[in-house]
XYZ file of C-alpha atoms in Angstrom:
733
model
C -15.110 -42.212 -77.651
C -13.664 -45.705 -76.319
C -10.915 -46.066 -75.039
C -8.913 -49.527 -77.330
C -6.025 -50.813 -74.600
C -3.523 -52.794 -76.286
C -0.638 -54.639 -74.607
C 0.785 -58.170 -74.592
C -1.473 -59.629 -71.898
C -5.012 -58.238 -70.192
C -5.486 -57.495 -66.141
C -6.644 -61.368 -66.059
C -5.176 -64.780 -67.269
C -7.157 -67.641 -67.638
C -6.441 -70.925 -66.128
C -7.801 -74.222 -65.768
C -9.266 -75.493 -62.700
C -9.056 -79.756 -61.282
C -12.479 -80.212 -63.639
C -11.260 -78.579 -66.876
C -13.210 -75.272 -65.794
C -12.001 -71.747 -66.923
C -10.822 -70.131 -63.692
C -10.097 -66.130 -63.889
C -7.730 -64.610 -61.852
C -5.690 -60.809 -61.712
C -2.731 -60.806 -64.264
C 0.161 -59.708 -62.363
C 2.110 -56.761 -63.277
C 3.043 -52.801 -62.881
C 0.510 -52.136 -66.348
C -2.222 -53.678 -65.528
C -1.825 -53.091 -62.199
C -1.774 -49.200 -63.107
C -4.246 -48.545 -65.463
C -6.757 -51.293 -64.207
C -7.175 -48.833 -61.144
C -7.832 -46.342 -63.752
C -10.588 -48.515 -65.003
C -12.333 -48.975 -62.216
C -13.058 -45.649 -60.813
C -13.506 -44.194 -64.022
C -17.112 -44.908 -64.230
C -17.994 -43.276 -67.423
C -15.156 -44.308 -69.447
C -15.613 -47.072 -72.597
C -12.949 -49.318 -72.845
C -12.003 -52.528 -74.261
C -8.675 -54.367 -73.648
C -6.969 -56.492 -75.779
C -4.594 -58.891 -75.342
C -3.319 -63.022 -74.691
C -5.376 -64.346 -72.210
C -3.134 -66.560 -70.761
C -4.451 -69.867 -72.351
C -3.426 -71.515 -76.018
C -6.495 -73.066 -76.702
C -7.471 -74.287 -80.764
C -10.533 -75.168 -79.983
C -12.731 -72.740 -81.832
C -15.649 -73.266 -79.824
C -13.482 -73.108 -76.078
C -12.217 -69.855 -78.170
C -15.799 -68.449 -78.473
C -17.113 -69.734 -75.313
C -13.229 -66.988 -74.119
C -14.260 -64.574 -76.027
C -18.240 -64.549 -74.359
C -16.981 -64.459 -70.880
C -14.407 -61.796 -71.430
C -16.830 -59.229 -72.759
C -18.728 -58.672 -69.865
C -15.580 -57.556 -68.042
C -14.058 -55.201 -71.015
C -11.672 -57.660 -72.308
C -11.318 -58.825 -75.845
C -8.531 -61.927 -76.834
C -5.836 -62.422 -78.981
C -4.932 -66.692 -79.005
C -1.347 -67.280 -79.504
C 0.127 -71.148 -78.765
C 2.428 -72.223 -77.265
C 4.628 -72.071 -80.288
C 3.949 -68.623 -80.692
C 4.491 -67.366 -76.635
C 7.649 -69.261 -77.109
C 9.391 -68.036 -80.151
C 7.166 -64.104 -79.507
C 7.393 -64.287 -75.827
C 10.269 -65.748 -73.848
C 12.253 -65.759 -77.522
C 12.854 -62.277 -79.282
C 11.186 -60.394 -76.244
C 12.360 -61.540 -73.541
C 15.736 -62.856 -74.822
C 16.276 -59.782 -77.673
C 14.898 -56.723 -76.640
C 14.121 -56.829 -72.669
C 18.340 -57.687 -72.164
C 19.469 -55.306 -75.402
C 16.812 -52.145 -73.611
C 18.323 -52.797 -70.214
C 21.544 -52.474 -71.350
C 22.287 -56.218 -71.160
C 23.982 -57.146 -74.495
C 25.900 -59.431 -73.633
C 23.023 -62.666 -73.048
C 20.740 -60.786 -75.687
C 19.464 -63.270 -78.392
C 19.483 -62.163 -82.268
C 17.869 -65.035 -83.252
C 15.831 -64.437 -86.610
C 13.388 -66.794 -86.705
C 12.997 -65.296 -82.705
C 11.674 -61.811 -84.995
C 9.954 -63.400 -88.134
C 7.291 -64.851 -85.441
C 7.559 -60.966 -83.492
C 6.766 -59.747 -86.303
C 3.537 -62.494 -87.052
C 2.590 -61.857 -83.599
C 2.031 -58.373 -84.170
C 0.136 -58.633 -87.448
C -1.814 -61.270 -85.686
C -2.947 -58.509 -83.060
C -3.563 -55.827 -85.953
C -5.662 -58.935 -87.473
C -8.067 -59.598 -84.307
C -8.100 -55.738 -83.775
C -9.202 -55.128 -87.300
C -12.563 -56.915 -85.728
C -13.727 -54.686 -83.646
C -11.835 -51.570 -84.188
C -14.597 -48.332 -85.477
C -12.213 -45.651 -86.972
C -14.278 -42.613 -86.220
C -14.801 -43.702 -82.575
C -11.496 -45.508 -81.258
C -9.164 -44.703 -79.341
C -5.943 -47.115 -79.807
C -3.663 -47.291 -77.213
C -0.638 -49.739 -77.132
C 1.375 -50.864 -74.429
C 5.509 -51.645 -74.424
C 8.028 -53.696 -76.418
C 6.117 -56.325 -77.151
C 3.769 -54.729 -79.652
C 6.228 -52.181 -81.235
C 5.463 -52.965 -84.844
C 1.570 -52.990 -84.150
C 1.517 -48.657 -84.732
C 2.177 -49.200 -88.262
C 0.973 -52.615 -88.744
C -2.586 -50.374 -88.163
C -1.968 -47.103 -89.720
C -1.366 -49.281 -92.897
C -5.102 -50.216 -92.504
C -6.467 -47.099 -90.841
C -5.392 -43.548 -92.102
C -7.174 -41.808 -89.697
C -7.245 -43.723 -86.720
C -6.070 -42.151 -83.317
C -2.775 -44.321 -82.052
C -0.343 -43.468 -78.974
C 1.767 -45.750 -77.773
C 3.576 -46.407 -74.530
C 6.932 -47.887 -73.805
C 7.288 -49.095 -70.408
C 10.937 -50.375 -69.748
C 14.485 -47.553 -71.225
C 14.999 -46.892 -75.202
C 18.690 -47.124 -74.536
C 20.932 -45.004 -76.195
C 21.610 -45.024 -80.270
C 24.850 -47.219 -80.271
C 22.765 -50.009 -78.023
C 19.820 -49.850 -80.334
C 22.610 -50.471 -82.608
C 23.151 -54.100 -82.166
C 19.981 -55.240 -83.047
C 20.504 -55.914 -86.999
C 19.712 -52.857 -89.094
C 16.444 -54.272 -90.773
C 14.973 -55.026 -87.352
C 15.688 -52.055 -85.613
C 14.397 -50.007 -89.012
C 11.633 -51.949 -88.542
C 10.904 -51.263 -85.308
C 11.336 -47.772 -84.963
C 8.555 -47.311 -88.787
C 6.074 -49.355 -86.350
C 6.740 -46.989 -83.655
C 6.235 -44.311 -86.119
C 2.642 -45.179 -86.991
C 1.668 -43.705 -83.741
C 0.251 -40.190 -83.181
C 1.830 -39.731 -79.823
C 4.968 -42.327 -78.265
C 5.523 -41.942 -74.627
C 8.382 -42.624 -72.502
C 8.472 -42.404 -68.545
C 11.539 -40.048 -68.525
C 13.022 -37.688 -70.890
C 16.471 -39.660 -71.066
C 14.656 -42.359 -72.627
C 12.573 -39.938 -75.287
C 16.080 -38.177 -76.438
C 17.168 -42.077 -77.157
C 14.549 -42.481 -79.117
C 14.264 -39.337 -81.189
C 18.600 -39.762 -81.687
C 17.834 -43.069 -82.890
C 15.431 -42.147 -85.715
C 17.827 -39.528 -86.946
C 20.338 -41.462 -86.317
C 18.390 -44.825 -88.244
C 16.010 -43.514 -90.132
C 16.739 -39.540 -90.921
C 13.554 -38.147 -89.177
C 14.782 -33.935 -87.971
C 12.380 -33.537 -84.999
C 11.247 -30.027 -83.437
C 10.578 -30.220 -80.222
C 10.038 -33.796 -80.134
C 7.761 -33.188 -83.262
C 8.590 -35.775 -85.987
C 7.679 -35.189 -89.575
C 7.100 -38.994 -90.797
C 5.918 -38.866 -94.473
C 3.303 -35.316 -94.053
C 1.932 -36.888 -90.797
C 3.411 -35.695 -87.460
C 4.547 -38.086 -84.061
C 4.838 -36.142 -81.684
C 7.082 -37.700 -78.949
C 7.269 -37.007 -74.952
C 7.696 -38.147 -71.656
C 5.008 -38.994 -69.604
C 5.958 -41.002 -65.964
C 3.655 -43.277 -65.072
C 2.577 -43.607 -61.701
C 0.682 -45.465 -58.725
C -2.948 -45.046 -57.422
C -1.783 -43.308 -54.214
C -5.119 -42.776 -52.343
C -5.695 -46.301 -52.749
C -1.803 -47.108 -50.681
C -2.188 -44.364 -47.880
C -6.016 -45.221 -47.678
C -5.192 -49.086 -46.739
C -1.801 -48.093 -44.830
C -3.820 -46.675 -42.629
C -7.075 -49.151 -42.808
C -7.392 -51.283 -38.498
C -6.024 -53.768 -40.088
C -2.764 -52.950 -41.909
C -2.002 -51.086 -38.992
C -2.087 -54.193 -37.095
C -0.169 -56.644 -39.845
C 2.257 -53.474 -38.891
C 3.035 -54.257 -36.028
C 2.972 -57.913 -36.108
C 5.885 -57.363 -38.328
C 7.613 -54.739 -36.169
C 7.311 -57.331 -32.682
C 8.481 -60.420 -34.749
C 11.740 -58.922 -35.261
C 12.036 -57.792 -31.638
C 11.651 -53.679 -33.140
C 14.907 -54.340 -34.902
C 15.395 -51.570 -37.645
C 13.710 -53.453 -41.096
C 15.285 -53.589 -44.495
C 13.079 -54.486 -47.610
C 12.980 -54.826 -50.290
C 10.137 -56.764 -53.073
C 11.275 -57.681 -57.018
C 10.352 -59.583 -59.702
C 13.259 -62.475 -60.106
C 15.061 -60.105 -62.404
C 18.802 -59.313 -63.948
C 18.047 -55.597 -63.693
C 16.643 -55.614 -60.597
C 20.464 -55.881 -59.035
C 19.487 -58.025 -56.262
C 22.697 -59.544 -56.368
C 24.635 -55.903 -55.627
C 21.657 -55.200 -53.340
C 22.675 -58.640 -51.237
C 26.500 -57.955 -50.913
C 25.886 -54.081 -50.448
C 24.468 -55.115 -47.171
C 26.862 -57.522 -46.481
C 30.062 -54.350 -47.416
C 27.489 -53.131 -44.372
C 27.598 -56.019 -42.161
C 31.529 -55.687 -43.192
C 32.258 -52.585 -42.071
C 29.742 -51.984 -38.946
C 29.721 -54.635 -37.148
C 28.439 -52.593 -34.063
C 25.391 -53.586 -36.156
C 25.228 -56.481 -36.338
C 21.940 -58.334 -34.602
C 20.263 -54.960 -34.880
C 19.004 -54.958 -38.147
C 17.428 -57.811 -40.204
C 16.922 -57.875 -44.361
C 13.630 -58.720 -45.311
C 13.921 -59.799 -49.502
C 11.055 -61.405 -51.411
C 11.692 -62.089 -54.499
C 8.715 -63.020 -57.132
C 8.916 -65.846 -59.007
C 8.929 -64.638 -63.079
C 10.075 -65.973 -66.175
C 10.921 -69.223 -64.615
C 11.784 -71.026 -68.005
C 14.520 -68.483 -69.142
C 17.955 -69.846 -68.622
C 18.990 -66.808 -67.234
C 16.400 -66.188 -64.427
C 17.163 -69.790 -63.554
C 20.797 -69.609 -62.982
C 20.138 -65.562 -61.142
C 17.682 -67.632 -58.549
C 20.288 -69.552 -57.852
C 22.509 -66.899 -57.391
C 20.369 -65.491 -55.032
C 20.034 -68.736 -53.336
C 23.573 -69.238 -52.318
C 24.291 -65.589 -51.586
C 22.201 -65.294 -49.108
C 22.643 -69.001 -48.024
C 26.350 -67.478 -47.906
C 25.804 -64.554 -46.206
C 23.468 -65.773 -42.836
C 26.337 -68.906 -42.807
C 28.774 -65.504 -42.277
C 26.396 -63.863 -39.627
C 24.084 -65.603 -38.802
C 24.045 -66.155 -34.386
C 21.494 -68.239 -32.586
C 19.266 -65.542 -32.065
C 19.651 -63.608 -35.180
C 18.596 -64.114 -38.771
C 20.308 -61.057 -40.854
C 18.520 -61.866 -44.268
C 14.938 -63.348 -44.238
C 13.755 -64.602 -47.651
C 10.955 -65.230 -49.451
C 10.179 -66.490 -52.643
C 6.865 -65.759 -53.765
C 4.108 -62.877 -54.160
C 2.735 -60.508 -50.990
C -1.236 -60.119 -50.804
C -1.570 -56.180 -51.440
C -2.854 -55.623 -47.528
C 0.752 -57.546 -46.425
C 2.743 -55.696 -49.345
C 1.401 -52.647 -47.458
C 2.037 -54.153 -44.534
C 6.146 -54.195 -44.851
C 6.600 -50.559 -46.448
C 4.884 -49.206 -43.474
C 6.959 -51.311 -40.987
C 10.598 -50.770 -43.169
C 13.239 -48.139 -42.201
C 14.545 -48.593 -45.023
C 13.303 -49.651 -48.212
C 16.160 -50.827 -51.028
C 15.459 -50.911 -54.745
C 18.694 -50.873 -56.546
C 17.781 -51.732 -60.053
C 21.035 -51.947 -62.663
C 18.516 -50.591 -65.528
C 14.615 -49.628 -65.339
C 11.796 -48.035 -66.981
C 10.421 -46.572 -63.534
C 9.944 -48.476 -60.930
C 6.710 -48.574 -59.056
C 7.918 -50.132 -55.942
C 9.439 -46.922 -54.305
C 6.318 -44.746 -55.584
C 4.463 -47.258 -53.192
C 6.596 -46.987 -50.517
C 6.754 -43.537 -50.210
C 2.909 -43.659 -50.382
C 2.565 -46.165 -47.900
C 4.888 -43.908 -45.024
C 1.647 -42.347 -43.628
C 3.714 -41.589 -40.274
C 6.101 -40.197 -42.755
C 9.285 -42.445 -40.993
C 11.738 -43.956 -43.027
C 14.266 -43.583 -46.099
C 14.480 -44.664 -49.326
C 17.701 -45.893 -50.735
C 16.714 -45.346 -54.909
C 18.976 -46.083 -57.885
C 19.625 -43.614 -60.118
C 19.441 -45.894 -62.885
C 16.014 -46.478 -61.641
C 13.293 -44.067 -63.965
C 11.743 -42.929 -60.734
C 14.655 -41.289 -59.429
C 14.621 -38.597 -61.701
C 10.986 -37.774 -59.473
C 11.761 -38.656 -56.136
C 14.952 -36.354 -56.152
C 14.613 -36.665 -52.011
C 15.438 -40.158 -51.824
C 19.351 -41.288 -51.299
C 19.932 -41.714 -54.959
C 23.004 -44.031 -55.924
C 24.504 -46.207 -57.994
C 23.846 -49.472 -58.006
C 26.921 -50.724 -59.639
C 28.849 -50.160 -56.466
C 28.402 -52.605 -53.793
C 30.089 -49.151 -51.111
C 28.009 -46.742 -52.098
C 25.309 -49.714 -51.375
C 26.232 -50.371 -48.143
C 27.279 -46.264 -46.859
C 23.368 -45.305 -47.690
C 22.238 -48.299 -45.150
C 24.300 -46.285 -42.713
C 23.698 -42.970 -43.557
C 19.938 -43.672 -43.996
C 20.211 -45.207 -40.956
C 21.583 -42.283 -38.888
C 19.125 -39.872 -40.627
C 16.995 -38.088 -38.174
C 13.556 -38.604 -37.719
C 13.054 -35.076 -38.562
C 14.627 -35.180 -42.133
C 13.217 -38.728 -42.263
C 10.219 -37.126 -42.439
C 10.618 -33.762 -44.330
C 11.818 -36.172 -47.635
C 9.274 -38.408 -47.184
C 6.926 -35.172 -47.434
C 8.084 -33.664 -50.641
C 7.811 -37.267 -52.392
C 4.425 -37.823 -51.255
C 3.660 -34.304 -52.775
C 4.933 -34.706 -55.434
C 3.392 -37.859 -56.543
C 0.423 -37.507 -54.927
C -0.538 -34.789 -57.668
C 1.060 -36.851 -60.532
C -0.766 -39.920 -59.327
C -1.831 -43.025 -61.943
C -5.615 -40.956 -62.761
C -3.610 -37.496 -64.040
C -1.026 -40.129 -66.143
C -3.500 -42.240 -68.036
C -5.539 -38.149 -68.531
C -2.384 -36.181 -69.676
C -1.102 -38.738 -72.097
C -4.940 -39.200 -73.583
C -5.249 -35.226 -73.445
C -1.742 -34.865 -75.191
C -2.866 -37.846 -78.028
C -6.209 -35.733 -78.690
C -3.824 -32.395 -79.212
C -1.773 -34.621 -81.337
C -4.518 -36.375 -83.696
C -6.361 -32.813 -83.865
C -3.318 -31.129 -85.057
C -2.690 -33.995 -87.594
C -5.896 -33.156 -88.963
C -5.745 -29.614 -88.945
C -2.501 -30.202 -91.105
C -4.462 -32.359 -93.046
C -6.811 -29.628 -94.091
C -3.933 -27.713 -95.601
C -3.876 -30.771 -98.374
C -5.470 -30.803 -101.577
C -8.278 -32.844 -100.272
C -10.489 -34.278 -103.339
C -13.443 -31.170 -103.642
C -10.357 -28.978 -104.049
C -8.915 -31.844 -107.062
C -11.934 -31.679 -108.641
C -12.144 -28.518 -108.980
C -8.451 -28.311 -110.262
C -9.453 -30.546 -112.435
C -12.681 -28.701 -113.771
C -10.345 -25.427 -114.575
C -8.038 -27.261 -116.438
C -10.790 -28.765 -118.126
C -12.369 -25.931 -119.136
C -9.254 -23.422 -120.054
C -8.001 -23.273 -123.989
C -4.365 -22.234 -122.824
C -2.332 -23.283 -120.222
C 0.789 -23.005 -118.980
C 2.165 -25.473 -115.981
C 5.654 -24.933 -114.510
C 7.105 -27.865 -112.303
C 9.869 -28.347 -110.312
C 11.806 -31.314 -110.188
C 13.416 -32.956 -107.087
C 11.005 -33.210 -104.545
C 8.358 -32.687 -107.100
C 8.223 -34.907 -109.514
C 10.539 -37.598 -107.688
C 11.342 -37.982 -104.156
C 15.604 -36.883 -103.170
C 17.650 -39.539 -103.345
C 20.919 -39.920 -101.902
C 23.579 -38.409 -105.229
C 21.925 -35.781 -107.285
C 23.063 -38.258 -110.619
C 20.524 -41.085 -109.136
C 17.568 -39.130 -109.879
C 17.478 -39.515 -113.961
C 14.030 -39.340 -114.820
C 12.732 -42.556 -116.157
C 10.394 -43.679 -118.793
C 7.118 -43.326 -117.545
C 7.606 -39.766 -116.234
C 9.722 -38.767 -119.716
C 6.202 -40.241 -121.264
C 3.511 -38.015 -118.753
C 5.601 -35.008 -119.610
C 5.700 -35.536 -123.482
C 1.436 -36.464 -122.777
C 0.913 -33.325 -121.257
C 2.970 -31.007 -123.894
C 0.358 -33.330 -126.535
C -2.600 -30.253 -125.099
C -2.462 -26.989 -125.717
C -0.182 -26.424 -123.049
C 3.295 -24.974 -122.102
C 5.696 -27.672 -119.607
C 8.209 -25.451 -117.913
C 10.610 -26.948 -115.884
C 11.569 -24.788 -113.111
C 14.724 -26.298 -111.230
C 17.806 -25.494 -109.553
C 19.269 -28.258 -111.160
C 22.249 -26.971 -113.608
C 20.897 -26.550 -118.109
C 23.711 -29.637 -119.293
C 22.272 -32.116 -117.351
C 18.293 -30.896 -117.698
C 18.960 -30.845 -121.756
C 20.438 -33.835 -121.067
C 17.165 -35.476 -119.830
C 14.564 -33.338 -121.107
C 16.214 -32.771 -124.645
C 13.453 -34.658 -126.763
C 10.206 -33.312 -125.312
C 8.688 -30.142 -126.776
C 9.190 -28.019 -122.645
C 10.649 -24.817 -121.842
C 13.573 -25.251 -118.935
C 14.161 -23.171 -116.374
C 18.071 -23.709 -114.933
C 19.945 -23.379 -111.872
C 16.667 -21.837 -110.411
C 16.488 -19.069 -113.133
C 19.690 -18.078 -114.514
C 19.188 -19.937 -117.655
C 16.352 -20.436 -119.450
C 15.025 -22.212 -122.926
C 11.790 -21.511 -124.889
C 10.819 -25.556 -126.683
C 12.476 -26.437 -129.486
C 15.589 -22.848 -128.993
C 18.732 -22.358 -127.584
C 19.539 -21.327 -123.712
C 19.019 -17.650 -123.245
C 21.095 -16.275 -119.800
C 18.474 -13.991 -117.289
C 20.538 -11.895 -116.756
C 24.382 -10.480 -118.137
C 27.719 -9.805 -116.079
C 26.411 -11.985 -112.997
C 29.581 -11.742 -110.854
C 31.056 -15.509 -109.973
C 34.802 -13.759 -108.443
C 33.216 -14.770 -105.245
C 33.335 -18.409 -105.714
C 36.711 -19.450 -105.247
C 36.618 -18.610 -101.732
C 33.140 -20.147 -100.819
C 34.819 -23.470 -102.214
C 37.587 -23.143 -100.087
C 35.553 -23.057 -97.188
C 33.517 -26.146 -97.579
C 36.102 -27.788 -98.815
C 37.388 -27.427 -95.425
C 34.198 -28.517 -93.523
C 33.543 -31.467 -96.425
C 37.112 -32.869 -95.326
C 35.257 -32.781 -91.701
C 32.202 -34.446 -92.911
C 32.730 -37.580 -94.435
C 29.727 -38.092 -96.917
C 29.006 -34.387 -98.084
C 29.943 -33.269 -101.452
C 30.082 -29.461 -103.348
C 28.196 -29.251 -106.611
C 29.994 -26.506 -108.497
C 27.059 -24.818 -110.902
C 28.008 -21.668 -112.983
C 26.459 -18.920 -111.053
C 25.831 -21.068 -107.547
C 27.630 -23.490 -104.668
C 25.880 -26.444 -103.417
C 26.634 -28.371 -100.504
C 24.671 -31.763 -100.265
C 25.091 -33.953 -97.048
C 22.165 -36.121 -97.536
C 24.508 -38.628 -96.953
C 26.434 -37.779 -93.935
C 25.984 -39.144 -90.496
C 22.371 -37.778 -89.315
C 23.649 -37.300 -85.763
C 26.651 -35.533 -86.856
C 24.546 -32.806 -89.007
C 22.495 -31.662 -86.072
C 25.784 -30.240 -84.961
C 27.876 -29.576 -87.989
C 25.259 -28.123 -90.119
C 24.610 -25.340 -88.160
C 28.142 -24.122 -87.294
C 28.841 -24.367 -91.007
C 25.544 -22.378 -91.642
C 26.263 -19.795 -89.278
C 29.881 -19.510 -91.021
C 28.770 -18.661 -94.597
C 25.896 -16.405 -93.197
C 28.809 -14.440 -91.326
C 31.052 -14.613 -94.676
C 28.644 -13.451 -97.175
C 27.122 -10.391 -94.933
C 26.904 -7.190 -96.773
C 27.277 -8.726 -99.907
C 24.833 -9.719 -102.737
C 25.073 -13.400 -102.110
C 22.840 -15.620 -100.417
C 23.081 -18.751 -98.587
C 19.524 -21.007 -98.491
C 18.869 -24.270 -96.522
C 17.309 -26.598 -98.647
C 16.032 -30.352 -97.753
C 19.773 -31.858 -97.218
C 21.679 -28.941 -98.593
C 23.015 -25.808 -98.400
C 23.639 -23.564 -101.341
C 24.817 -20.159 -102.127
C 23.586 -17.904 -104.757
C 23.652 -14.267 -106.124
C 19.971 -12.369 -104.410
C 19.466 -11.263 -107.836
C 19.024 -15.422 -108.740
C 15.775 -16.665 -108.927
C 12.211 -18.417 -109.837
C 10.706 -15.670 -109.759
C 12.452 -14.780 -113.538
C 8.975 -16.709 -114.840
C 6.712 -14.225 -114.726
C 9.594 -11.971 -117.424
C 10.139 -14.819 -119.800
C 6.529 -16.097 -120.093
C 3.328 -13.684 -120.851
C 1.063 -14.725 -117.995
C -1.534 -12.661 -119.625
C -2.389 -15.544 -122.181
C -2.795 -17.733 -120.247
C -6.235 -18.864 -118.718
C -4.817 -21.632 -116.669
C -1.749 -21.552 -114.472
C -0.650 -24.237 -112.522
C 2.884 -24.653 -110.236
C 4.187 -26.744 -108.373
C 7.611 -26.779 -105.959
C 8.862 -27.958 -102.910
C 11.885 -25.922 -101.695
C 12.627 -22.363 -100.437
C 13.251 -21.336 -103.994
C 9.928 -21.845 -105.457
C 8.411 -19.390 -102.575
C 9.809 -16.837 -105.580
C 7.708 -18.657 -108.121
C 4.590 -18.752 -106.288
C 4.637 -15.220 -105.238
C 5.620 -13.846 -109.048
C 2.434 -15.640 -109.947
C -0.971 -13.210 -110.596
C -3.885 -14.533 -108.130
C -5.430 -16.938 -110.417
C -2.965 -18.963 -110.436
C -3.179 -22.224 -108.782
C 0.271 -22.765 -106.623
C 1.124 -26.563 -104.685
C 4.034 -26.661 -102.372
C 4.503 -30.824 -101.848
C 5.210 -31.393 -97.978
C 3.644 -29.780 -94.957
C 6.109 -26.915 -95.174
C 4.035 -23.376 -94.440
C 4.240 -21.826 -97.964
C 3.372 -19.127 -99.936
C 1.249 -21.923 -102.327
C -2.884 -21.519 -101.936
C -2.506 -26.021 -101.702
C -0.106 -27.844 -100.000
C 0.040 -31.847 -101.694
C 1.690 -34.970 -99.780
C 4.466 -36.351 -102.422
C 5.664 -36.635 -105.759
C 3.927 -39.624 -105.954
C 0.434 -37.645 -105.308
C 2.109 -34.943 -107.397
C 2.350 -37.514 -110.674
C -1.283 -38.747 -109.665
C -2.996 -35.099 -110.066
C -1.244 -35.007 -113.310
C -2.123 -38.077 -114.865
C -5.955 -37.325 -114.438
C -5.588 -33.679 -115.864
C -4.640 -35.848 -118.703
C -6.861 -37.748 -118.796
C -9.792 -35.377 -117.874
C -8.985 -33.919 -121.480
C -8.316 -37.078 -122.674
C -12.365 -38.647 -122.169
């Protein structure tokens, strides 16, 4: 097995040196660091990393040279032009998705040309992957918001390929996600649903995604498993972590211990607050500064006894909002230092740049307080890195409740980053915390993140992906394969007298928004007509009313069973009641109940049949359905208790009918002993009665993956039509 890791950027970036030679350097970022730690240590792992190499050459010879050189370090490049990176990366990714998913909708841009380029680049990644994919051997692991359309694009070409997707930023509440144009959000959801396993950092993000799929795609889930057109997609929570041992061992190294002491000496043993972040408006850097200012204002006794060291790592310099924020940070630091500084003390020490690994761990180790105050963050590994580096178990972590890591690092001082007061008071609380309490808190957090480190994160995710693909294969085995199809065709061809029973909605046609829209096409009528030309008895066995069925199929030489068996007619004959004296006195009371609920659920409506009543809710708000329909179902179940009525939950319907009316009637209406080939196909609970009533030698098929009494499953009405066409063509040939 080979893991193909796919991300916007490779873990290495290529630049040109002074003499125009390619120069390789490690890429920054949590993803490259986390997965890079895994791939470096797991020597037996076969992997390839696919992504942009950081250079935009369009010259074929240069591309070939780069591709060959990257092959030695398990990398495969996707070359993007400057225009593509501008509209894809700086455009849609960082001006639309990044602010929107981090709850900054007012600065999100919704430019159509940005989204079109996003689609184009995702397609470019799919085409690049097609050059290296081995469908039977590879596991594809797609990462982050840059490539949310890619799983579906790959699925179209590789139906059995194992595909995982992981989102490293928050997935927002559906009210925020809804701000995307409707076509974009549907395509993004469909893109993600091409994966077998979709991973998020927290249960909140997982739940937000499941709500979005329900709200905008109408797809329900059961324990995080979505049935997407016959494919199972698992959605789960897998919080990313760090290489704990790397940080803890480095913190204990002689060089870091020495640097740690140098830092403490440099600041004359003042209390050190430390902050390190990329330049980004989501990180709450300004609020952090203002919180420190609040603290110095309210607790003047601490002035000259505490220093805030703040490191801001350059990021996305070309984006306006980042340039604007850099200016605000510079001005705020200047103002605070001007306000409080003395000849011997500067309250804020500011570095705009990055730290190498040892220096970073040294500052973690030297700090008394770590400030991590993002306004919204997918995980935030800085908080975990700080804890892993505190080998003397001293220090306090102040952590935003908006960071994904706050769900794990419960012993930190959790604050709301929008409250300047909370940040300031947390600093005071941290300074007053006893050494014993600091040690107890850090020890508990260290135990947790040392157990669930980056290696555990990767292995748990890949194991879950493997389980999901195995479950998918098990489900696939229930469906009619080529061998079973050939067997059915062979039995059909040999038979002299055949009985074919077909449900209508969900079996011969897909479900539609309104029952009136489900009129059979000319092609379907022609197909049924051709079936009747053989030595076949064709029966439409439907829950629809007899008048509608009569109107649709009056020119065909077929039998019809209507209202789930209440009425039936043989070819070219009149309708008959299956049972006489069926009670209808209950209907008014049920209709009155349904009217009350229908008024509360816009888009729902009531269908009053001769002997049954159907409550339709397909066109209602999916989110409301999830709470409203169970309430209605419970009300109806209580009402019909100790009566001859049954309430059945079908595909976006609730149906109330007498218990003795059902499709089992086909066994009595037709002389089953006279046929040497019997085929029954249906899709819902009512068809189970028909399957059960038929003899063992009958071929019974359920449309969809639902557990059934039928012998076989078939994926969709389209597959049913193809099977029926093959039966006809077999006898014709």
